[in-house]
Tab-separated table of C-alpha atoms and ligand atoms in Angstrom:
chain	number	residue	atom	x	y	z
H	1	MET	CA	-18.735	-66.297	333.268
H	2	ASN	CA	-18.146	-63.831	330.514
H	3	LYS	CA	-14.933	-64.301	328.514
H	4	LYS	CA	-13.437	-62.576	325.502
H	5	ILE	CA	-11.774	-64.961	323.076
H	6	ALA	CA	-9.638	-63.869	320.144
H	7	VAL	CA	-9.978	-66.387	317.316
H	8	ILE	CA	-7.266	-66.732	314.683
H	9	GLU	CA	-8.367	-69.365	312.215
H	10	GLY	CA	-5.199	-69.021	310.133
H	11	ASP	CA	-4.310	-71.116	307.098
H	12	GLY	CA	-5.064	-74.482	305.505
H	13	ILE	CA	-7.165	-76.651	307.792
H	14	GLY	CA	-6.991	-73.978	310.545
H	15	PRO	CA	-10.472	-72.552	309.858
H	16	GLU	CA	-12.291	-75.893	309.691
H	17	VAL	CA	-10.750	-77.361	312.856
H	18	THR	CA	-11.181	-74.091	314.775
H	19	ARG	CA	-14.839	-73.992	313.747
H	20	GLN	CA	-15.383	-77.315	315.534
H	21	SER	CA	-13.831	-75.900	318.709
H	22	ILE	CA	-16.115	-72.879	318.539
H	23	LYS	CA	-19.113	-75.209	318.184
H	24	VAL	CA	-17.931	-77.124	321.240
H	25	LEU	CA	-17.316	-73.917	323.213
H	26	ASP	CA	-20.817	-72.749	322.314
H	27	ALA	CA	-22.232	-76.052	323.543
H	28	ILE	CA	-20.271	-75.630	326.794
H	29	ALA	CA	-21.500	-72.031	327.147
H	30	ALA	CA	-25.119	-73.150	326.711
H	31	GLN	CA	-24.733	-76.025	329.126
H	32	TYR	CA	-22.976	-74.123	331.909
H	33	GLY	CA	-24.449	-70.643	331.433
H	34	HIS	CA	-21.327	-68.834	330.165
H	35	GLN	CA	-20.912	-66.155	327.534
H	36	PHE	CA	-18.015	-66.393	325.125
H	37	GLU	CA	-17.501	-63.347	322.951
H	38	TYR	CA	-15.373	-64.124	319.888
H	39	THR	CA	-13.335	-61.612	317.907
H	40	TYR	CA	-11.875	-62.937	314.677
H	41	CYS	CA	-8.355	-61.791	313.727
H	42	LEU	CA	-5.962	-62.330	310.847
H	43	MET	CA	-2.551	-63.989	310.909
H	44	GLY	CA	-0.367	-65.996	308.519
H	45	ALA	CA	-0.742	-66.495	304.774
H	46	ASP	CA	-4.384	-65.440	305.075
H	47	ALA	CA	-3.269	-62.107	306.590
H	48	ILE	CA	-0.546	-61.624	303.952
H	49	ASP	CA	-3.129	-62.127	301.189
H	50	LYS	CA	-5.541	-59.648	302.766
H	51	THR	CA	-3.197	-57.019	304.237
H	52	GLY	CA	0.371	-57.757	303.078
H	53	ASN	CA	1.357	-58.316	306.724
H	54	PRO	CA	1.500	-61.766	308.437
H	55	LEU	CA	0.535	-60.149	311.766
H	56	PRO	CA	-1.478	-56.930	311.489
H	57	ASP	CA	-1.221	-54.631	314.550
H	58	GLU	CA	-4.955	-55.001	315.037
H	59	THR	CA	-4.475	-58.704	315.756
H	60	ILE	CA	-1.952	-57.956	318.509
H	61	THR	CA	-4.271	-55.352	320.064
H	62	THR	CA	-7.271	-57.696	319.979
H	63	CYS	CA	-5.225	-60.506	321.517
H	64	LEU	CA	-3.960	-58.234	324.293
H	65	ASN	CA	-7.538	-57.220	325.072
H	66	SER	CA	-8.776	-60.811	325.242
H	67	ASP	CA	-8.844	-63.406	328.000
H	68	ALA	CA	-7.554	-66.140	325.711
H	69	ILE	CA	-6.609	-66.797	322.091
H	70	LEU	CA	-7.724	-69.780	320.063
H	71	PHE	CA	-5.521	-70.361	317.054
H	72	GLY	CA	-5.835	-72.834	314.163
H	73	ALA	CA	-2.779	-73.353	311.973
H	74	ILE	CA	-0.255	-71.457	309.902
H	75	GLY	CA	1.633	-71.973	306.638
H	76	HIS	CA	1.156	-72.221	302.896
H	77	PRO	CA	3.098	-74.281	300.321
H	78	LYS	CA	3.653	-71.258	298.093
H	79	TYR	CA	6.017	-69.910	300.769
H	80	ASP	CA	7.516	-73.279	301.742
H	81	ASN	CA	8.680	-73.797	298.184
H	82	ASP	CA	10.058	-70.291	297.839
H	83	PRO	CA	13.115	-69.880	300.085
H	84	THR	CA	13.605	-66.305	298.792
H	85	ALA	CA	10.227	-65.029	300.056
H	86	LYS	CA	10.808	-61.966	302.266
H	87	VAL	CA	7.470	-62.167	304.032
H	88	ARG	CA	6.440	-65.566	305.412
H	89	PRO	CA	3.271	-66.671	307.224
H	90	GLU	CA	5.210	-68.197	310.155
H	91	GLN	CA	6.695	-64.765	310.966
H	92	GLY	CA	3.212	-63.826	312.154
H	93	LEU	CA	3.034	-66.593	314.758
H	94	LEU	CA	6.597	-66.032	315.950
H	95	LYS	CA	5.958	-62.293	316.329
H	96	LEU	CA	2.723	-62.937	318.214
H	97	ARG	CA	4.458	-65.339	320.626
H	98	LYS	CA	7.194	-62.767	321.179
H	99	SER	CA	4.875	-59.734	321.452
H	100	LEU	CA	2.717	-61.437	324.083
H	101	GLN	CA	5.788	-62.981	325.764
H	102	LEU	CA	4.293	-66.462	325.546
H	103	TYR	CA	7.502	-68.148	326.628
H	104	ALA	CA	6.228	-71.593	327.583
H	105	ASN	CA	4.560	-73.972	325.190
H	106	ILE	CA	2.942	-76.860	327.029
H	107	ARG	CA	2.242	-80.007	325.005
H	108	PRO	CA	0.653	-82.981	326.768
H	109	VAL	CA	1.179	-86.346	325.064
H	110	SER	CA	-1.508	-88.904	325.877
H	111	THR	CA	-2.133	-92.328	324.469
H	112	TYR	CA	-5.564	-93.873	323.984
H	113	ALA	CA	-6.073	-97.603	324.477
H	114	SER	CA	-8.722	-97.660	321.742
H	115	LEU	CA	-6.212	-96.327	319.201
H	116	HIS	CA	-3.253	-98.555	320.095
H	117	HIS	CA	-3.939	-100.929	317.227
H	118	LEU	CA	-3.634	-98.048	314.752
H	119	SER	CA	-0.248	-96.891	315.973
H	120	PRO	CA	2.931	-97.949	314.172
H	121	LEU	CA	4.248	-98.800	317.652
H	122	LYS	CA	3.418	-101.948	319.615
H	123	SER	CA	0.712	-101.642	322.318
H	124	LYS	CA	3.074	-102.840	325.014
H	125	ILE	CA	5.311	-99.841	324.318
H	126	LEU	CA	2.391	-97.408	324.442
H	127	GLU	CA	0.690	-98.666	327.597
H	128	GLY	CA	0.984	-96.147	330.406
H	129	ALA	CA	2.786	-93.526	328.327
H	130	ASP	CA	1.646	-90.091	329.480
H	131	PHE	CA	4.015	-87.160	329.564
H	132	ILE	CA	4.062	-83.456	328.958
H	133	ILE	CA	6.560	-81.357	327.064
H	134	PHE	CA	7.478	-77.868	328.292
H	135	ARG	CA	8.994	-76.232	325.219
H	136	GLU	CA	10.661	-72.815	325.544
H	137	LEU	CA	8.965	-70.636	322.941
H	138	THR	CA	10.451	-67.161	322.675
H	139	GLY	CA	14.202	-67.744	322.589
H	140	GLY	CA	16.895	-69.894	321.013
H	141	ILE	CA	17.661	-70.301	317.345
H	142	TYR	CA	14.141	-69.241	316.322
H	143	PHE	CA	14.776	-65.698	317.516
H	144	GLY	CA	18.569	-65.319	317.136
H	145	LYS	CA	20.344	-63.116	314.634
H	146	LYS	CA	19.709	-64.221	311.046
H	147	GLU	CA	21.935	-63.419	308.110
H	148	SER	CA	22.800	-64.510	304.617
H	149	ASN	CA	25.121	-62.971	302.066
H	150	ALA	CA	24.106	-61.466	298.738
H	151	GLU	CA	25.734	-64.293	296.757
H	152	GLN	CA	23.650	-66.782	298.735
H	153	THR	CA	26.701	-68.845	299.646
H	154	PHE	CA	26.456	-68.313	303.399
H	155	ALA	CA	23.688	-68.162	306.015
H	156	LEU	CA	23.572	-67.855	309.789
H	157	ASP	CA	21.028	-68.526	312.538
H	158	GLU	CA	22.306	-67.710	315.977
H	159	CYS	CA	21.132	-69.587	319.077
H	160	THR	CA	21.177	-67.634	322.318
H	161	TYR	CA	19.661	-68.097	325.777
H	162	THR	CA	19.820	-66.052	328.925
H	163	ARG	CA	19.672	-67.446	332.455
H	164	GLU	CA	16.377	-65.665	333.039
H	165	GLU	CA	14.760	-67.222	329.958
H	166	ILE	CA	15.714	-70.669	331.215
H	167	GLU	CA	14.749	-70.043	334.832
H	168	ARG	CA	11.183	-68.931	334.190
H	169	ILE	CA	10.165	-71.970	332.148
H	170	ALA	CA	12.160	-74.342	334.369
H	171	HIS	CA	10.134	-73.177	337.394
H	172	LEU	CA	6.878	-73.768	335.518
H	173	ALA	CA	7.983	-77.272	334.556
H	174	PHE	CA	9.173	-78.135	338.084
H	175	HIS	CA	5.897	-76.854	339.568
H	176	PHE	CA	3.995	-79.038	337.184
H	177	ALA	CA	6.120	-82.105	337.960
H	178	GLU	CA	5.296	-81.669	341.673
H	179	LYS	CA	1.533	-81.757	341.102
H	180	PRO	CA	-0.496	-84.575	342.633
H	181	GLY	CA	-0.884	-87.423	340.194
H	182	ARG	CA	2.384	-86.769	338.378
H	183	LYS	CA	5.365	-89.132	338.466
H	184	LYS	CA	7.492	-86.279	339.890
H	185	LYS	CA	10.201	-86.632	337.325
H	186	LEU	CA	11.665	-83.962	335.081
H	187	THR	CA	13.894	-84.725	332.108
H	188	LEU	CA	15.918	-81.898	330.635
H	189	VAL	CA	16.489	-82.589	326.950
H	190	ASP	CA	19.520	-80.790	325.543
H	191	LYS	CA	22.751	-81.227	323.601
H	192	ALA	CA	25.132	-80.257	326.401
H	193	ASN	CA	27.933	-82.389	324.958
H	194	VAL	CA	28.153	-79.936	322.033
H	195	LEU	CA	26.247	-76.681	322.596
H	196	GLU	CA	27.148	-73.826	324.924
H	197	THR	CA	23.483	-72.862	325.291
H	198	SER	CA	22.670	-76.419	326.379
H	199	ARG	CA	25.397	-76.261	329.010
H	200	LEU	CA	23.767	-73.108	330.380
H	201	TRP	CA	20.396	-74.927	330.476
H	202	ARG	CA	21.981	-77.780	332.448
H	203	LYS	CA	23.703	-75.470	334.882
H	204	VAL	CA	20.554	-73.449	335.580
H	205	VAL	CA	18.334	-76.533	335.886
H	206	GLN	CA	20.817	-78.213	338.248
H	207	GLU	CA	20.695	-75.130	340.479
H	208	ILE	CA	16.906	-74.848	340.408
H	209	ALA	CA	16.451	-78.567	341.088
H	210	ALA	CA	17.574	-78.005	344.691
H	211	GLN	CA	14.365	-76.032	345.300
H	212	TYR	CA	12.232	-79.011	344.258
H	213	PRO	CA	13.503	-81.925	346.373
H	214	ASP	CA	10.479	-84.112	345.527
H	215	VAL	CA	11.256	-84.049	341.817
H	216	THR	CA	13.818	-86.417	340.341
H	217	VAL	CA	15.798	-84.760	337.566
H	218	GLU	CA	17.330	-86.520	334.599
H	219	TYR	CA	19.405	-85.094	331.769
H	220	MET	CA	19.207	-86.530	328.288
H	221	PHE	CA	20.845	-85.567	325.008
H	222	VAL	CA	18.276	-84.782	322.355
H	223	ASP	CA	19.450	-87.463	319.922
H	224	ASN	CA	19.077	-90.085	322.624
H	225	ALA	CA	15.721	-88.601	323.684
H	226	ALA	CA	14.442	-88.920	320.116
H	227	MET	CA	15.124	-92.642	320.350
H	228	GLN	CA	13.884	-93.123	323.928
H	229	ILE	CA	10.534	-91.456	323.187
H	230	ILE	CA	9.792	-94.221	320.704
H	231	GLN	CA	11.530	-97.055	322.526
H	232	ASN	CA	10.415	-96.467	326.117
H	233	PRO	CA	8.000	-93.520	326.372
H	234	ARG	CA	6.715	-94.610	329.796
H	235	GLN	CA	9.931	-93.396	331.445
H	236	PHE	CA	8.973	-89.739	330.840
H	237	ASP	CA	6.824	-87.486	332.977
H	238	VAL	CA	7.764	-83.832	332.363
H	239	ILE	CA	10.171	-83.042	329.542
H	240	LEU	CA	11.764	-79.605	329.624
H	241	THR	CA	13.556	-78.395	326.543
H	242	GLU	CA	14.561	-75.439	324.396
H	243	ASN	CA	12.638	-74.078	321.452
H	244	MET	CA	13.787	-76.083	318.446
H	245	PHE	CA	14.336	-79.401	320.222
H	246	GLY	CA	10.805	-79.043	321.616
H	247	ASP	CA	9.388	-78.397	318.163
H	248	ILE	CA	10.978	-81.551	316.791
H	249	ILE	CA	10.382	-84.001	319.624
H	250	SER	CA	6.748	-82.945	320.075
H	251	ASP	CA	5.913	-83.898	316.492
H	252	GLU	CA	7.738	-87.159	317.064
H	253	ALA	CA	5.864	-87.785	320.307
H	254	SER	CA	2.533	-87.356	318.559
H	255	VAL	CA	3.116	-90.727	316.876
H	256	LEU	CA	2.524	-92.305	320.290
H	257	SER	CA	-1.028	-91.024	320.492
H	258	GLY	CA	-1.874	-92.187	316.998
H	259	SER	CA	-1.894	-88.938	315.034
H	260	LEU	CA	-0.337	-85.499	314.975
H	261	GLY	CA	-3.918	-84.281	314.683
H	262	LEU	CA	-4.722	-85.265	318.280
H	263	LEU	CA	-2.236	-83.128	320.183
H	264	PRO	CA	-3.188	-79.814	321.785
H	265	SER	CA	-0.995	-77.118	323.247
H	266	ALA	CA	-1.098	-74.058	325.457
H	267	SER	CA	1.346	-71.175	325.203
H	268	VAL	CA	1.513	-69.205	328.407
H	269	GLY	CA	3.351	-66.046	329.301
H	270	THR	CA	4.760	-63.793	331.911
H	271	ASN	CA	1.722	-62.194	333.410
H	272	GLY	CA	-0.714	-65.069	333.044
H	273	LYS	CA	-3.213	-62.596	331.618
H	274	VAL	CA	-3.608	-63.891	328.114
H	275	ALA	CA	-2.582	-67.271	326.756
H	276	LEU	CA	-2.777	-68.902	323.352
H	277	PHE	CA	-4.203	-72.330	322.581
H	278	GLU	CA	-3.424	-74.195	319.383
H	279	PRO	CA	-3.140	-77.735	318.080
H	280	ILE	CA	0.476	-78.705	317.462
H	281	HIS	CA	-0.167	-79.707	313.851
H	282	GLY	CA	0.507	-77.517	310.830
H	283	SER	CA	-1.823	-76.189	308.145
H	284	TYR	CA	-1.981	-79.525	306.203
H	285	PRO	CA	-2.883	-77.740	302.937
H	286	GLN	CA	-3.600	-80.993	301.066
H	287	ALA	CA	-6.620	-81.535	303.302
H	288	ALA	CA	-7.878	-77.943	303.462
H	289	GLY	CA	-11.575	-77.549	302.703
H	290	LYS	CA	-12.195	-81.315	302.453
H	291	ASP	CA	-13.721	-81.789	305.900
H	292	ILE	CA	-11.266	-84.595	306.653
H	293	ALA	CA	-8.835	-82.948	309.082
H	294	ASN	CA	-8.739	-84.093	312.680
H	295	PRO	CA	-10.339	-81.435	314.918
H	296	ILE	CA	-9.362	-83.144	318.199
H	297	GLY	CA	-6.038	-81.285	318.583
H	298	SER	CA	-7.959	-78.019	318.368
H	299	ILE	CA	-10.825	-79.199	320.598
H	300	LEU	CA	-8.393	-80.419	323.273
H	301	SER	CA	-6.629	-77.049	322.993
H	302	ALA	CA	-10.003	-75.450	323.735
H	303	ALA	CA	-10.209	-77.741	326.795
H	304	MET	CA	-6.803	-76.441	327.936
H	305	MET	CA	-8.202	-72.951	327.401
H	306	LEU	CA	-11.181	-73.719	329.664
H	307	ASP	CA	-8.765	-74.875	332.374
H	308	PHE	CA	-6.849	-71.613	331.979
H	309	LEU	CA	-10.131	-69.665	332.264
H	310	SER	CA	-10.817	-71.401	335.599
H	311	MET	CA	-13.460	-73.726	334.221
H	312	PRO	CA	-12.038	-77.145	335.150
H	313	GLU	CA	-15.390	-78.929	335.135
H	314	GLU	CA	-16.139	-77.663	331.637
H	315	ALA	CA	-12.651	-78.692	330.478
H	316	GLY	CA	-13.239	-82.151	331.932
H	317	MET	CA	-16.524	-82.407	330.060
H	318	VAL	CA	-14.793	-81.659	326.744
H	319	ARG	CA	-12.120	-84.266	327.491
H	320	ASP	CA	-14.777	-86.845	328.407
H	321	ALA	CA	-16.523	-86.113	325.113
H	322	VAL	CA	-13.272	-86.552	323.173
H	323	ASN	CA	-12.532	-89.831	324.976
H	324	TRP	CA	-16.030	-90.997	324.194
H	325	THR	CA	-15.557	-90.424	320.443
H	326	LEU	CA	-12.184	-92.169	320.451
H	327	MET	CA	-13.469	-95.133	322.479
H	328	ASN	CA	-16.265	-95.594	319.978
H	329	SER	CA	-13.914	-95.280	316.991
H	330	PHE	CA	-15.537	-92.067	315.804
H	331	VAL	CA	-12.314	-90.881	314.242
H	332	THR	CA	-11.117	-88.911	311.229
H	333	LYS	CA	-9.279	-90.193	308.187
H	334	ASP	CA	-5.771	-89.645	309.565
H	335	ILE	CA	-6.520	-92.273	312.197
H	336	ASP	CA	-8.639	-94.693	310.227
H	337	PRO	CA	-8.359	-94.213	306.451
H	338	VAL	CA	-11.212	-96.658	305.764
H	339	ASN	CA	-13.866	-96.199	308.444
H	340	PHE	CA	-13.678	-92.515	309.096
H	341	TYR	CA	-15.944	-89.618	310.036
H	342	PHE	CA	-15.791	-86.065	308.752
H	343	THR	CA	-14.266	-83.158	310.679
H	344	SER	CA	-17.657	-81.505	311.110
H	345	THR	CA	-19.285	-84.770	312.222
H	346	ILE	CA	-16.712	-85.265	314.967
H	347	GLY	CA	-17.420	-81.676	316.079
H	348	GLU	CA	-21.168	-82.391	316.141
H	349	LEU	CA	-20.753	-85.644	318.048
H	350	ILE	CA	-18.663	-83.907	320.681
H	351	CYS	CA	-21.293	-81.143	320.961
H	352	ASP	CA	-24.028	-83.781	321.300
H	353	PHE	CA	-22.119	-85.416	324.132
H	354	VAL	CA	-21.583	-82.058	325.883
H	355	SER	CA	-25.281	-81.214	325.523
H	356	GLY	CA	-26.269	-84.588	326.961
H	357	LYS	CA	-27.878	-85.786	323.719
H	358	VAL	CA	-25.737	-88.920	323.632
H	359	SER	CA	-24.061	-90.783	326.434
H	360	GLY	CA	-21.839	-93.780	327.119
H	361	SER	CA	-24.145	-96.100	325.205
H	362	VAL	CA	-24.629	-94.991	321.640
H	363	ASN	CA	-27.199	-95.765	319.064
H	364	SER	CA	-24.559	-96.768	316.574
H	365	GLN	CA	-27.080	-96.958	313.760
H	366	ASN	CA	-27.751	-93.228	313.978
H	367	ILE	CA	-24.072	-92.461	314.143
H	368	GLU	CA	-23.353	-94.801	311.226
H	369	LEU	CA	-25.494	-92.540	309.098
H	370	ARG	CA	-23.049	-89.725	309.649
H	371	LYS	CA	-20.098	-91.787	308.539
H	372	SER	CA	-18.233	-91.130	305.330
H	373	THR	CA	-18.468	-93.597	302.498
H	374	ILE	CA	-15.468	-94.604	300.519
H	375	ILE	CA	-16.260	-95.711	297.012
C	401	IPM	C1	4.758	-75.394	315.981
C	401	IPM	C2	5.017	-75.045	314.551
C	401	IPM	C3	5.653	-73.663	314.483
C	401	IPM	C4	6.979	-73.735	315.213
C	401	IPM	C5	5.839	-73.105	313.068
C	401	IPM	C6	4.560	-73.088	312.293
C	401	IPM	C7	6.482	-71.747	313.091
C	401	IPM	O1	5.792	-76.008	313.930
C	401	IPM	O2	4.054	-74.633	316.666
C	401	IPM	O3	5.248	-76.441	316.423
C	401	IPM	O4	7.981	-74.171	314.650
C	401	IPM	O5	7.007	-73.333	316.375
C	402	MG	MG1	6.103	-77.740	315.096
């Protein structure tokens, strides 16, 4: 197959993790006889530095003309520490999500037996935890009216939702919950005891639930959900939630897998034509350029992209390769601060697996040579 991929490397560790995904995609292309044509675009702090605009029009056009978008990370401390900045990198990502109507952000949370010992949580809590968060991405407080007064004594962020915005993502989440292999359970996470928007979510989801009789629906307040995710994650299958709650609980949920650096995501839209794939982590500026960031979140996002491009076998191959690295403790510094491998080495190992150069049994001596040394 021939596919056009828009690549937005973005800020901080974005370029170095995205580069590993491109290497892996190239290995997949070679192995399965595909052609991936990449077009690089600007967004975020990088785009502000080069053009003054966090999302140049050219980026939107390229994305619209592509089959899929691979995105790295966004954000820079010089803006985080300056609350008065008028132009901010994150505006680029929010505008892109809105312009392409990417209303559903899908974040699978998996746990890996080989990493259980590194998690702050006990293994018995992690065993069997496997759920997926459907986060609404183009509405809510992120996109409501924003105001502040000249004296800087007052500020406002409005949270609004329409029935239609809730319905479209709810249907996606219910469809997913029905799939073979799922636990057929959907949990709506909201704050319906306080927020009007949450009450609308509950009402709409209760109505829609009737169309999916095989799916059990539960409702959970977000404060309780924050606790339950850590205390009993196995109870979840599909979590459906609004924009900001989804942002917060997905970072929290990443603790289950061992590192924020491991979690991928897909943002899909109305027409199913173009979708965006990005790791859930941020730009991690402290690690930028050091070859220590975890590329797995990006590589698994590329696997989600392959699924979206109707290449399930290829996606499975990438996931097998990732599992193989994790099973053999070929991990980056965020996971094992002492015995770790570099970002680029993990990318190479995954490519080697995809190309059939290594398999289940590894010559650990050769791999050891590629390990970092801590002095
Ligand atoms: C995410 C990020 C973004 C968000 C930021 C960078 C705007 O945290 O994708 O989770 O809040 O949506
Ligand atoms: Mg986030």
